[in-house]
Short mmCIF file of C-alpha atoms in Angstrom, two decimals:
data_model
loop_
_atom_site.label_atom_id
_atom_site.label_comp_id
_atom_site.label_asym_id
_atom_site.label_seq_id
_atom_site.Cartn_x
_atom_site.Cartn_y
_atom_site.Cartn_z
CA UNK A 1 41.65 43.99 -20.06
CA UNK A 2 38.92 46.43 -19.06
CA UNK A 3 36.50 45.64 -16.29
CA UNK A 4 33.87 47.27 -14.16
CA UNK A 5 36.49 49.09 -12.05
CA UNK A 6 34.37 48.93 -8.90
CA UNK A 7 35.35 47.39 -5.57
CA UNK A 8 32.95 45.13 -3.64
CA UNK A 9 30.87 47.09 -1.15
CA UNK A 10 29.58 44.08 0.84
CA UNK A 11 31.97 41.90 2.82
CA UNK A 12 31.24 38.39 4.09
CA UNK A 13 31.34 38.00 7.90
CA UNK A 14 33.97 35.95 9.70
CA UNK A 15 31.77 32.84 9.74
CA UNK A 16 32.10 32.51 5.99
CA UNK A 17 28.30 32.66 5.60
CA UNK A 18 27.06 35.85 3.91
CA UNK A 19 24.99 38.08 6.17
CA UNK A 20 21.28 38.22 5.31
CA UNK A 21 19.92 41.41 3.85
CA UNK A 22 16.89 42.39 1.77
CA UNK A 23 16.62 42.35 -1.99
CA UNK A 24 16.23 46.15 -1.91
CA UNK A 25 19.41 46.68 0.12
CA UNK A 26 21.42 44.18 -1.92
CA UNK A 27 20.38 45.80 -5.21
CA UNK A 28 21.12 49.33 -3.97
CA UNK A 29 24.57 48.21 -2.81
CA UNK A 30 25.23 46.74 -6.26
CA UNK A 31 24.10 49.93 -7.97
CA UNK A 32 26.47 51.94 -5.78
CA UNK A 33 29.33 49.62 -6.69
CA UNK A 34 28.52 49.91 -10.39
CA UNK A 35 28.35 53.72 -10.24
CA UNK A 36 24.63 53.75 -11.07
CA UNK A 37 23.18 56.00 -8.38
CA UNK A 38 21.00 57.94 -10.83
CA UNK A 39 17.65 56.23 -11.48
CA UNK A 40 15.59 57.27 -14.49
CA UNK A 41 11.94 56.44 -14.14
CA UNK A 42 8.23 57.10 -14.24
CA UNK A 43 6.88 55.17 -11.26
CA UNK A 44 3.80 52.98 -11.05
CA UNK A 45 2.32 51.00 -8.22
CA UNK A 46 4.50 47.92 -8.73
CA UNK A 47 7.68 50.00 -8.49
CA UNK A 48 6.91 51.75 -5.21
CA UNK A 49 8.55 49.14 -2.92
CA UNK A 50 11.96 49.95 -4.41
CA UNK A 51 11.66 53.52 -3.14
CA UNK A 52 10.85 52.76 0.50
CA UNK A 53 13.43 54.67 2.59
CA UNK A 54 15.01 55.97 -0.63
CA UNK A 55 18.73 56.52 0.09
CA UNK A 56 20.10 60.05 0.18
CA UNK A 57 23.06 59.22 -2.08
CA UNK A 58 20.75 58.26 -4.96
CA UNK A 59 19.09 60.62 -7.43
CA UNK A 60 15.72 59.95 -9.05
CA UNK A 61 15.21 61.62 -12.44
CA UNK A 62 11.53 61.74 -13.33
CA UNK A 63 10.34 61.62 -16.93
CA UNK A 64 6.71 62.40 -17.69
CA UNK A 65 6.42 59.53 -20.17
CA UNK A 66 8.39 56.30 -20.38
CA UNK A 67 9.89 57.03 -23.80
CA UNK A 68 11.32 60.22 -22.26
CA UNK A 69 12.72 58.16 -19.38
CA UNK A 70 14.61 55.81 -21.70
CA UNK A 71 15.79 58.67 -23.94
CA UNK A 72 17.26 60.53 -20.96
CA UNK A 73 18.94 57.33 -19.76
CA UNK A 74 20.37 56.75 -23.25
CA UNK A 75 22.02 60.17 -23.38
CA UNK A 76 23.31 59.81 -19.82
CA UNK A 77 24.79 56.36 -20.44
CA UNK A 78 26.56 57.43 -23.63
CA UNK A 79 28.01 60.53 -21.98
CA UNK A 80 29.18 58.70 -18.83
CA UNK A 81 30.33 55.55 -20.65
CA UNK A 82 28.48 53.52 -18.02
CA UNK A 83 25.17 51.71 -18.01
CA UNK A 84 22.14 53.72 -16.96
CA UNK A 85 19.56 52.34 -14.51
CA UNK A 86 15.95 52.62 -15.67
CA UNK A 87 12.76 51.85 -13.73
CA UNK A 88 9.59 51.28 -15.79
CA UNK A 89 6.06 50.14 -15.00
CA UNK A 90 5.12 46.59 -15.99
CA UNK A 91 3.70 46.00 -19.48
CA UNK A 92 2.22 49.45 -20.10
CA UNK A 93 5.39 51.31 -19.17
CA UNK A 94 7.64 49.04 -21.21
CA UNK A 95 5.22 49.38 -24.12
CA UNK A 96 5.37 53.18 -23.96
CA UNK A 97 9.16 53.00 -23.86
CA UNK A 98 9.67 50.54 -26.72
CA UNK A 99 10.47 53.16 -29.37
CA UNK A 100 13.45 54.42 -27.41
CA UNK A 101 14.40 50.91 -26.23
CA UNK A 102 14.68 50.09 -29.95
CA UNK A 103 16.87 53.17 -30.41
CA UNK A 104 19.04 52.26 -27.40
CA UNK A 105 19.55 48.81 -28.92
CA UNK A 106 20.59 50.31 -32.26
CA UNK A 107 22.74 52.91 -30.48
CA UNK A 108 24.48 50.10 -28.53
CA UNK A 109 23.74 51.97 -25.32
CA UNK A 110 24.31 50.03 -22.08
CA UNK A 111 21.17 50.19 -19.97
CA UNK A 112 19.73 48.09 -17.14
CA UNK A 113 15.94 48.37 -17.38
CA UNK A 114 13.85 47.13 -14.48
CA UNK A 115 10.12 46.68 -14.98
CA UNK A 116 7.67 46.32 -12.14
CA UNK A 117 5.55 43.18 -11.94
CA UNK A 118 2.58 42.35 -9.74
CA UNK A 119 3.16 40.35 -6.56
CA UNK A 120 4.02 36.69 -7.13
CA UNK A 121 1.12 35.47 -5.01
CA UNK A 122 -1.52 36.91 -7.37
CA UNK A 123 0.17 36.28 -10.72
CA UNK A 124 -1.90 33.10 -11.29
CA UNK A 125 -5.03 35.30 -11.38
CA UNK A 126 -3.98 37.65 -14.21
CA UNK A 127 -4.03 40.68 -11.91
CA UNK A 128 -4.58 44.27 -12.95
CA UNK A 129 -1.48 45.93 -14.46
CA UNK A 130 0.64 42.77 -14.62
CA UNK A 131 2.89 41.73 -17.51
CA UNK A 132 1.80 38.39 -18.95
CA UNK A 133 5.07 37.64 -20.77
CA UNK A 134 7.41 40.16 -19.22
CA UNK A 135 10.62 38.69 -20.64
CA UNK A 136 9.21 38.44 -24.16
CA UNK A 137 7.70 41.92 -24.40
CA UNK A 138 10.94 43.87 -25.11
CA UNK A 139 12.43 41.30 -27.48
CA UNK A 140 14.22 41.39 -29.84
CA UNK A 141 15.54 44.80 -28.80
CA UNK A 142 17.25 43.83 -25.56
CA UNK A 143 20.38 41.74 -25.22
CA UNK A 144 18.93 39.71 -22.34
CA UNK A 145 15.73 39.65 -20.30
CA UNK A 146 14.67 37.75 -17.18
CA UNK A 147 12.08 37.54 -14.44
CA UNK A 148 13.99 35.73 -11.66
CA UNK A 149 12.47 32.46 -10.47
CA UNK A 150 12.86 33.49 -6.82
CA UNK A 151 12.91 36.81 -5.04
CA UNK A 152 16.34 36.08 -3.61
CA UNK A 153 17.71 35.74 -7.16
CA UNK A 154 16.97 39.38 -8.04
CA UNK A 155 20.38 40.79 -6.99
CA UNK A 156 22.19 38.15 -9.04
CA UNK A 157 19.97 39.01 -12.01
CA UNK A 158 20.80 42.72 -11.65
CA UNK A 159 24.53 41.93 -11.51
CA UNK A 160 24.35 39.73 -14.60
CA UNK A 161 22.25 42.33 -16.39
CA UNK A 162 24.92 44.97 -15.78
CA UNK A 163 27.74 42.77 -17.06
CA UNK A 164 25.75 41.78 -20.17
CA UNK A 165 24.81 45.42 -20.89
CA UNK A 166 28.44 46.53 -20.66
CA UNK A 167 29.95 43.77 -22.77
CA UNK A 168 30.56 44.70 -26.40
CA UNK A 169 28.45 45.17 -28.35
CA UNK A 170 26.77 47.02 -25.51
CA UNK A 171 23.02 47.42 -25.23
CA UNK A 172 19.91 47.42 -23.05
CA UNK A 173 18.77 44.50 -20.88
CA UNK A 174 15.56 44.02 -18.88
CA UNK A 175 14.81 42.54 -15.44
CA UNK A 176 11.14 42.08 -14.46
CA UNK A 177 10.76 42.29 -10.65
CA UNK A 178 7.57 41.38 -8.75
CA UNK A 179 6.50 44.04 -6.28
CA UNK A 180 6.80 41.79 -3.22
CA UNK A 181 10.40 40.77 -4.00
CA UNK A 182 12.03 43.95 -2.69
CA UNK A 183 11.46 43.23 1.01
CA UNK A 184 12.42 39.54 0.87
CA UNK A 185 15.61 38.35 2.60
CA UNK A 186 18.54 37.34 0.43
CA UNK A 187 22.29 37.01 0.44
CA UNK A 188 24.29 40.05 -0.68
CA UNK A 189 26.03 39.90 -4.05
CA UNK A 190 29.54 41.31 -4.39
CA UNK A 191 30.45 43.00 -7.68
CA UNK A 192 33.13 41.34 -9.78
CA UNK A 193 35.73 42.42 -12.32
CA UNK A 194 34.35 41.32 -15.70
CA UNK A 195 35.97 41.96 -19.08
CA UNK A 196 33.92 44.16 -21.39
CA UNK A 197 36.25 44.23 -24.43
CA UNK A 198 38.14 41.63 -26.44
CA UNK A 199 41.08 41.98 -28.78
CA UNK A 200 40.47 41.08 -32.41
CA UNK A 201 41.97 37.82 -33.64
CA UNK A 202 45.65 38.56 -34.45
CA UNK A 203 45.69 36.64 -37.74
CA UNK A 204 42.68 38.49 -39.14
CA UNK A 205 43.98 41.81 -37.87
CA UNK A 206 47.31 41.02 -39.51
CA UNK A 207 45.53 40.40 -42.81
CA UNK A 208 43.81 43.79 -42.49
CA UNK A 209 47.16 45.42 -41.75
CA UNK A 210 48.73 43.77 -44.80
CA UNK A 211 45.86 44.98 -46.98
CA UNK A 212 46.28 48.53 -45.68
CA UNK A 213 50.02 48.44 -46.35
CA UNK A 214 49.49 47.17 -49.89
CA UNK A 215 46.69 49.58 -50.85
CA UNK A 216 47.47 52.54 -53.07
CA UNK A 217 44.26 54.50 -52.44
CA UNK A 218 42.62 53.33 -49.18
CA UNK A 219 39.38 54.73 -47.79
CA UNK A 220 38.18 54.51 -44.19
CA UNK A 221 34.46 54.37 -43.41
CA UNK A 222 34.02 55.19 -39.72
CA UNK A 223 30.93 54.49 -37.65
CA UNK A 224 29.53 55.21 -34.21
CA UNK A 225 31.59 52.52 -32.48
CA UNK A 226 34.78 54.54 -33.08
CA UNK A 227 33.62 57.24 -30.66
CA UNK A 228 31.81 54.79 -28.35
CA UNK A 229 35.03 52.85 -27.82
CA UNK A 230 37.26 55.90 -27.33
CA UNK A 231 39.11 55.26 -30.60
CA UNK A 232 38.85 58.76 -32.12
CA UNK A 233 42.56 59.66 -31.71
CA UNK A 234 43.81 56.21 -32.72
CA UNK A 235 41.70 56.20 -35.90
CA UNK A 236 42.96 59.66 -36.83
CA UNK A 237 46.56 58.45 -36.38
CA UNK A 238 45.93 55.37 -38.52
CA UNK A 239 44.28 57.42 -41.26
CA UNK A 240 47.20 59.85 -41.27
CA UNK A 241 49.69 56.99 -41.45
CA UNK A 242 47.99 55.46 -44.50
CA UNK A 243 46.99 58.78 -46.15
CA UNK A 244 43.44 57.41 -46.26
CA UNK A 245 40.38 59.45 -47.11
CA UNK A 246 37.84 59.14 -44.29
CA UNK A 247 34.09 58.91 -44.82
CA UNK A 248 31.38 58.73 -42.16
CA UNK A 249 29.21 55.61 -42.43
CA UNK A 250 25.51 55.91 -43.30
CA UNK A 251 23.15 56.64 -40.40
CA UNK A 252 25.98 56.92 -37.88
CA UNK A 253 24.75 58.02 -34.45
CA UNK A 254 28.09 59.50 -33.40
CA UNK A 255 31.01 61.19 -35.11
CA UNK A 256 34.26 59.26 -35.46
CA UNK A 257 36.49 61.78 -37.21
CA UNK A 258 37.08 65.53 -37.14
CA UNK A 259 35.18 67.11 -40.02
CA UNK A 260 37.77 69.86 -40.48
CA UNK A 261 40.63 67.38 -40.96
CA UNK A 262 42.30 67.45 -44.42
CA UNK A 263 41.60 63.72 -44.86
CA UNK A 264 37.87 64.03 -44.16
CA UNK A 265 35.90 63.14 -47.28
CA UNK A 266 32.27 63.50 -46.21
CA UNK A 267 29.24 61.34 -45.48
CA UNK A 268 27.99 58.23 -47.21
CA UNK A 269 24.25 57.99 -47.91
CA UNK A 270 22.27 54.84 -47.09
CA UNK A 271 21.94 53.87 -50.77
CA UNK A 272 24.02 51.13 -52.38
CA UNK A 273 24.59 52.73 -55.78
CA UNK A 274 25.53 56.11 -54.29
CA UNK A 275 27.97 54.49 -51.86
CA UNK A 276 29.66 52.66 -54.72
CA UNK A 277 29.90 55.88 -56.74
CA UNK A 278 31.39 57.91 -53.87
CA UNK A 279 33.96 55.21 -53.08
CA UNK A 280 34.98 54.92 -56.72
CA UNK A 281 38.73 55.10 -57.28
CA UNK A 282 39.65 53.50 -53.96
CA UNK A 283 41.27 50.07 -54.06
CA UNK A 284 40.60 49.23 -50.39
CA UNK A 285 37.68 50.16 -48.15
CA UNK A 286 38.21 49.77 -44.38
CA UNK A 287 34.95 49.84 -42.39
CA UNK A 288 35.78 50.80 -38.80
CA UNK A 289 33.09 50.44 -36.14
CA UNK A 290 30.42 50.50 -38.84
CA UNK A 291 28.39 48.03 -40.87
CA UNK A 292 29.42 47.63 -44.46
CA UNK A 293 26.94 49.06 -45.26
CA UNK A 294 23.63 50.34 -43.86
CA UNK A 295 21.03 50.71 -46.63
CA UNK A 296 17.68 52.51 -46.43
CA UNK A 297 16.19 51.56 -49.79
CA UNK A 298 16.49 48.62 -52.13
CA UNK A 299 19.59 48.73 -54.28
CA UNK A 300 21.14 46.70 -57.05
CA UNK A 301 24.56 45.85 -58.34
CA UNK A 302 27.84 45.44 -56.48
CA UNK A 303 28.42 46.57 -52.90
CA UNK A 304 31.87 47.96 -53.75
CA UNK A 305 33.35 49.81 -56.71
CA UNK A 306 35.21 47.76 -59.30
CA UNK A 307 38.71 46.84 -58.20
CA UNK A 308 38.12 47.55 -54.50
CA UNK A 309 38.38 45.09 -51.61
CA UNK A 310 36.68 45.38 -48.22
CA UNK A 311 38.10 44.83 -44.74
CA UNK A 312 36.17 45.46 -41.55
CA UNK A 313 36.79 45.90 -37.82
CA UNK A 314 33.60 45.70 -35.77
CA UNK A 315 32.64 45.10 -32.15
CA UNK A 316 29.50 43.22 -33.25
CA UNK A 317 29.71 39.57 -34.42
CA UNK A 318 26.30 39.86 -36.12
CA UNK A 319 27.50 42.79 -38.21
CA UNK A 320 30.53 40.75 -39.27
CA UNK A 321 28.29 37.77 -40.09
CA UNK A 322 25.95 39.57 -42.49
CA UNK A 323 28.59 41.66 -44.29
CA UNK A 324 28.17 40.59 -47.95
CA UNK A 325 31.87 40.68 -48.86
CA UNK A 326 35.32 41.11 -47.38
CA UNK A 327 37.35 40.15 -44.32
CA UNK A 328 35.88 40.98 -40.91
CA UNK A 329 37.69 41.06 -37.56
CA UNK A 330 35.58 41.20 -34.41
CA UNK A 331 36.65 42.96 -31.23
CA UNK A 332 37.29 46.32 -29.61
CA UNK A 333 37.76 49.10 -32.16
CA UNK A 334 40.27 50.94 -29.99
CA UNK A 335 42.33 47.85 -29.15
CA UNK A 336 42.29 46.71 -32.76
CA UNK A 337 43.41 50.08 -34.14
CA UNK A 338 46.13 50.33 -31.50
CA UNK A 339 47.41 46.92 -32.64
CA UNK A 340 47.43 48.12 -36.25
CA UNK A 341 49.38 51.22 -35.22
CA UNK A 342 51.94 49.01 -33.46
CA UNK A 343 52.89 47.34 -36.76
CA UNK A 344 56.04 48.40 -38.55
CA UNK A 345 55.25 50.89 -41.29
CA UNK A 346 56.59 50.05 -44.79
CA UNK A 347 58.44 52.77 -46.67
CA UNK A 348 55.85 52.53 -49.47
CA UNK A 349 53.18 53.83 -47.09
CA UNK A 350 55.30 56.87 -46.21
CA UNK A 351 55.72 57.61 -49.91
CA UNK A 352 51.98 57.88 -50.62
CA UNK A 353 50.65 61.21 -51.79
CA UNK A 354 47.90 62.59 -49.53
CA UNK A 355 44.49 62.71 -51.25
CA UNK A 356 43.06 66.09 -52.24
CA UNK A 357 41.30 68.09 -49.55
CA UNK A 358 37.49 68.14 -49.69
CA UNK A 359 36.04 71.39 -50.98
CA UNK A 360 34.35 73.57 -48.37
CA UNK A 361 30.62 74.20 -48.69
CA UNK A 362 29.70 77.64 -50.02
CA UNK A 363 28.57 80.08 -47.35
CA UNK A 364 24.85 80.52 -46.84
CA UNK A 365 23.31 83.95 -47.27
CA UNK A 366 20.32 85.48 -45.39
CA UNK A 367 17.85 85.89 -48.21
CA UNK A 368 14.26 84.84 -48.82
CA UNK A 369 11.04 85.33 -46.86
CA UNK A 370 12.24 82.88 -44.21
CA UNK A 371 15.79 81.99 -43.36
CA UNK A 372 17.31 78.82 -44.76
CA UNK A 373 18.33 75.87 -42.63
CA UNK A 374 21.85 76.43 -43.94
CA UNK A 375 21.87 79.96 -42.49
CA UNK A 376 20.64 78.68 -39.14
CA UNK A 377 23.27 75.95 -38.88
CA UNK A 378 26.09 78.12 -40.21
CA UNK A 379 25.26 80.77 -37.60
CA UNK A 380 25.12 78.17 -34.84
CA UNK A 381 28.48 76.75 -35.95
CA UNK A 382 30.08 80.19 -35.72
CA UNK A 383 28.69 80.89 -32.24
CA UNK A 384 29.16 77.60 -30.42
CA UNK A 385 32.43 76.48 -28.85
CA UNK A 386 34.08 73.42 -30.45
CA UNK A 387 33.68 71.37 -27.27
CA UNK A 388 29.94 72.02 -26.97
CA UNK A 389 27.76 68.96 -27.51
CA UNK A 390 25.24 68.71 -30.34
CA UNK A 391 22.34 66.31 -29.79
CA UNK A 392 20.51 66.16 -33.11
CA UNK A 393 17.16 64.85 -34.30
CA UNK A 394 16.19 66.79 -37.37
CA UNK A 395 16.38 64.27 -40.23
CA UNK A 396 15.60 66.69 -43.04
CA UNK A 397 18.26 69.12 -41.77
CA UNK A 398 20.98 66.50 -41.40
CA UNK A 399 22.42 66.80 -44.93
CA UNK A 400 22.62 70.57 -44.42
CA UNK A 401 24.22 70.05 -41.01
CA UNK A 402 26.89 67.92 -42.65
CA UNK A 403 27.90 70.94 -44.76
CA UNK A 404 27.41 73.82 -42.33
CA UNK A 405 27.76 72.50 -38.75
CA UNK A 406 30.97 70.47 -38.61
CA UNK A 407 31.73 68.22 -35.62
CA UNK A 408 35.32 68.79 -34.56
CA UNK A 409 35.93 66.82 -31.35
CA UNK A 410 35.24 63.42 -29.86
CA UNK A 411 32.07 62.96 -27.80
CA UNK A 412 30.44 66.14 -29.06
CA UNK A 413 27.74 64.67 -31.30
CA UNK A 414 24.87 62.29 -30.58
CA UNK A 415 21.88 61.22 -32.64
CA UNK A 416 19.89 58.03 -33.09
CA UNK A 417 21.22 55.10 -35.11
CA UNK A 418 17.70 53.68 -35.37
CA UNK A 419 15.81 56.29 -37.38
CA UNK A 420 13.13 56.24 -34.68
CA UNK A 421 11.96 59.66 -33.55
CA UNK A 422 11.59 60.84 -29.95
CA UNK A 423 15.17 60.26 -28.81
CA UNK A 424 16.87 63.63 -29.26
CA UNK A 425 15.00 65.90 -26.80
CA UNK A 426 15.30 63.57 -23.78
CA UNK A 427 18.79 62.41 -24.78
CA UNK A 428 19.95 66.02 -24.57
CA UNK A 429 18.67 66.13 -20.98
CA UNK A 430 20.60 62.96 -20.14
CA UNK A 431 23.81 64.23 -21.73
CA UNK A 432 23.55 67.58 -19.92
CA UNK A 433 22.95 65.81 -16.61
CA UNK A 434 26.08 63.72 -17.17
CA UNK A 435 28.28 66.53 -18.49
CA UNK A 436 27.70 69.76 -16.56
CA UNK A 437 31.09 70.95 -17.84
CA UNK A 438 29.83 71.10 -21.44
CA UNK A 439 27.27 73.26 -23.21
CA UNK A 440 24.59 71.01 -24.67
CA UNK A 441 22.67 72.13 -27.77
CA UNK A 442 19.63 70.11 -28.85
CA UNK A 443 18.94 70.55 -32.56
CA UNK A 444 15.45 69.15 -33.07
CA UNK A 445 12.97 69.19 -35.94
CA UNK A 446 9.44 70.34 -35.20
CA UNK A 447 8.03 66.92 -36.10
CA UNK A 448 10.59 65.11 -33.96
CA UNK A 449 10.02 67.40 -30.97
CA UNK A 450 6.40 66.34 -30.59
CA UNK A 451 7.34 62.72 -29.92
CA UNK A 452 8.89 63.55 -26.53
CA UNK A 453 8.21 67.22 -25.81
CA UNK A 454 7.67 66.36 -22.12
CA UNK A 455 11.47 66.24 -21.78
CA UNK A 456 11.39 70.05 -21.57
CA UNK A 457 9.76 69.71 -18.15
CA UNK A 458 12.60 67.49 -16.92
CA UNK A 459 15.17 69.99 -18.22
CA UNK A 460 13.39 72.82 -16.39
CA UNK A 461 13.05 70.89 -13.13
CA UNK A 462 16.74 69.93 -13.23
CA UNK A 463 17.74 73.52 -14.16
CA UNK A 464 19.96 72.30 -16.99
CA UNK A 465 21.34 75.08 -19.22
CA UNK A 466 20.43 73.35 -22.48
CA UNK A 467 19.74 75.36 -25.62
CA UNK A 468 16.90 73.69 -27.51
CA UNK A 469 16.81 74.80 -31.16
CA UNK A 470 13.58 73.81 -32.91
CA UNK A 471 14.00 73.72 -36.69
CA UNK A 472 10.46 74.68 -37.61
CA UNK A 473 9.56 73.96 -41.22
CA UNK A 474 5.92 73.08 -40.36
CA UNK A 475 6.03 69.65 -41.94
CA UNK A 476 7.53 66.18 -41.91
CA UNK A 477 10.07 67.38 -44.44
CA UNK A 478 12.15 64.20 -44.51
CA UNK A 479 9.15 62.21 -45.71
CA UNK A 480 8.30 64.74 -48.38
CA UNK A 481 11.88 64.74 -49.61
CA UNK A 482 12.01 60.93 -49.57
CA UNK A 483 8.70 60.45 -51.42
CA UNK A 484 10.18 60.53 -54.98
CA UNK A 485 12.12 57.36 -54.10
CA UNK A 486 8.75 55.59 -54.04
CA UNK A 487 7.41 57.09 -57.25
CA UNK A 488 5.90 60.40 -56.11
CA UNK A 489 6.41 63.30 -58.47
CA UNK A 490 8.62 66.03 -56.95
CA UNK A 491 6.42 68.41 -54.99
CA UNK A 492 3.35 66.18 -55.28
CA UNK A 493 0.91 66.32 -52.32
CA UNK A 494 1.64 63.81 -49.56
CA UNK A 495 -1.02 63.07 -46.97
CA UNK A 496 -0.32 63.48 -43.27
CA UNK A 497 2.91 65.48 -43.57
CA UNK A 498 1.86 69.06 -42.77
CA UNK A 499 2.31 70.40 -39.22
CA UNK A 500 0.64 73.82 -38.96
CA UNK A 501 -0.27 75.73 -35.80
CA UNK A 502 2.18 74.29 -33.25
CA UNK A 503 3.39 76.93 -30.79
CA UNK A 504 6.63 75.58 -29.36
CA UNK A 505 7.24 78.67 -27.25
CA UNK A 506 3.92 78.12 -25.49
CA UNK A 507 4.70 74.44 -25.01
CA UNK A 508 8.10 75.30 -23.51
CA UNK A 509 6.83 78.03 -21.19
CA UNK A 510 4.05 75.75 -20.00
CA UNK A 511 6.71 73.33 -18.79
CA UNK A 512 8.94 75.90 -17.13
CA UNK A 513 11.44 76.73 -19.90
CA UNK A 514 12.20 80.16 -21.28
CA UNK A 515 11.43 80.44 -24.98
CA UNK A 516 11.84 82.81 -27.90
CA UNK A 517 10.72 82.69 -31.54
CA UNK A 518 12.85 84.05 -34.36
CA UNK A 519 12.03 84.38 -38.06
CA UNK A 520 14.43 87.16 -39.02
CA UNK A 521 17.76 85.89 -40.32
CA UNK A 522 19.51 89.06 -39.19
CA UNK A 523 18.19 88.70 -35.63
CA UNK A 524 19.20 85.04 -35.32
CA UNK A 525 22.78 85.51 -34.14
CA UNK A 526 21.87 87.62 -31.12
CA UNK A 527 19.00 85.34 -30.14
CA UNK A 528 21.30 82.31 -30.26
CA UNK A 529 24.07 84.16 -28.45
CA UNK A 530 21.72 84.99 -25.58
CA UNK A 531 20.33 81.44 -25.42
CA UNK A 532 23.78 79.85 -25.37
CA UNK A 533 24.82 82.13 -22.50
CA UNK A 534 21.72 81.48 -20.39
CA UNK A 535 22.20 79.53 -17.12
CA UNK A 536 18.84 77.75 -17.57
CA UNK A 537 17.09 75.84 -20.37
CA UNK A 538 15.98 78.02 -23.28
CA UNK A 539 14.00 76.95 -26.33
CA UNK A 540 14.60 78.84 -29.58
CA UNK A 541 11.86 78.27 -32.16
CA UNK A 542 13.37 79.07 -35.56
CA UNK A 543 11.08 79.57 -38.55
CA UNK A 544 12.90 78.21 -41.60
CA UNK A 545 12.04 77.96 -45.28
#
């Protein structure tokens, strides 16, 4: 059983009655115990009382806009495997942050969000900058939200929020705190050991194991929860045991399998008919830490190829509930796969012939007036170290990335599971803050970058050696490429999708980052080599076709 792994920091006195303290002190002690001494925020007036006599062992990370704050916290929480602590400003701040709160919810990122509220004594008068329905505002994209009935209940609310955020499926929670609560007396709250994972039901897991043993041509479809739950190695071992081809689930925000492994079969698109076609020939599909399946457009026909059955292991009961077919076991991905590996292996499984190895993508060449995205990503793949971390938000480049920028190790790829833009730039800052031992590379489209470009300032102020690569195609290319799905003729004009005249180097330098523009394919390698070696943040604006 996993738990918070923190010891209580507040002891009751000999009398048996807890010593009085303030809400501020009790909350700070809890945050220390939970390992959350980094606070991500953009302060407003109702948050100031928290920062009175701000403790020296805490770090405040300032974002210049609330969506940047939540994006940084998301990257930090994923990289540390612990909930991030976020401080936002009442209704306006939470409203600004909602896009990335939505993404954190879809990413299953544990996050304790506090939102300032006006003083309790003036709430009956609808005061300036208050939140009228503070607990309702972030719904449905938080797991739990509360404005405690009494000031002295705030520490208990923070403790519960942490435990809820960390329990699978993980996610953000919100606590609204009136400004005059922080100085009120209260009893201290000791942290507790609380389980965050559960083992899948043995009978259902046994049925999945039997199906795997009986299958002749199994396929695994792995999702973000494989990497989130530390199951990368166990899933590889299970795939090797069953000689299963391994696909990455549609819209997966993390990588769950090495893309240079002989069993790796590629990426499934978010379209029903194409998924069925790609999985054709398999008699069993095992969805691991992924919905079965995520669709982006309306589809028709069966959800599986003829003759195939579906089994699923997910950490999310809701995902299991809406799956249209198959057997679903709910619980920890890592614990469930470890239980499957503990089963005796039939001789028939050992006798299976491994599936054919996926063909490698043809190498890109540096031709044309502007370099191709394939050339950019192929060059980056050749220069980066395998343990460097890619934080990606370039939707139109993602299919090319799948062919030319393989992810080879666990916890080296992050993107958004939501499809909402504005996550990648600040998430890279959060990951770099959490993992100073790794090189972080932010691969961001020019359209995506403008949703949260203020994150460059935070990177510069924190002196984080991030390499920001802006894939500049001067348009919302993903929309233009998606338009034929809705009846547009290929290449037909599409309003509101052109992005001329944005100078990303100027934007970066204005916020304290070094920057360089490159449009020559033959010069790209040296520019990237210099940026990757720099001890400070560098933005590389790459003009692509």
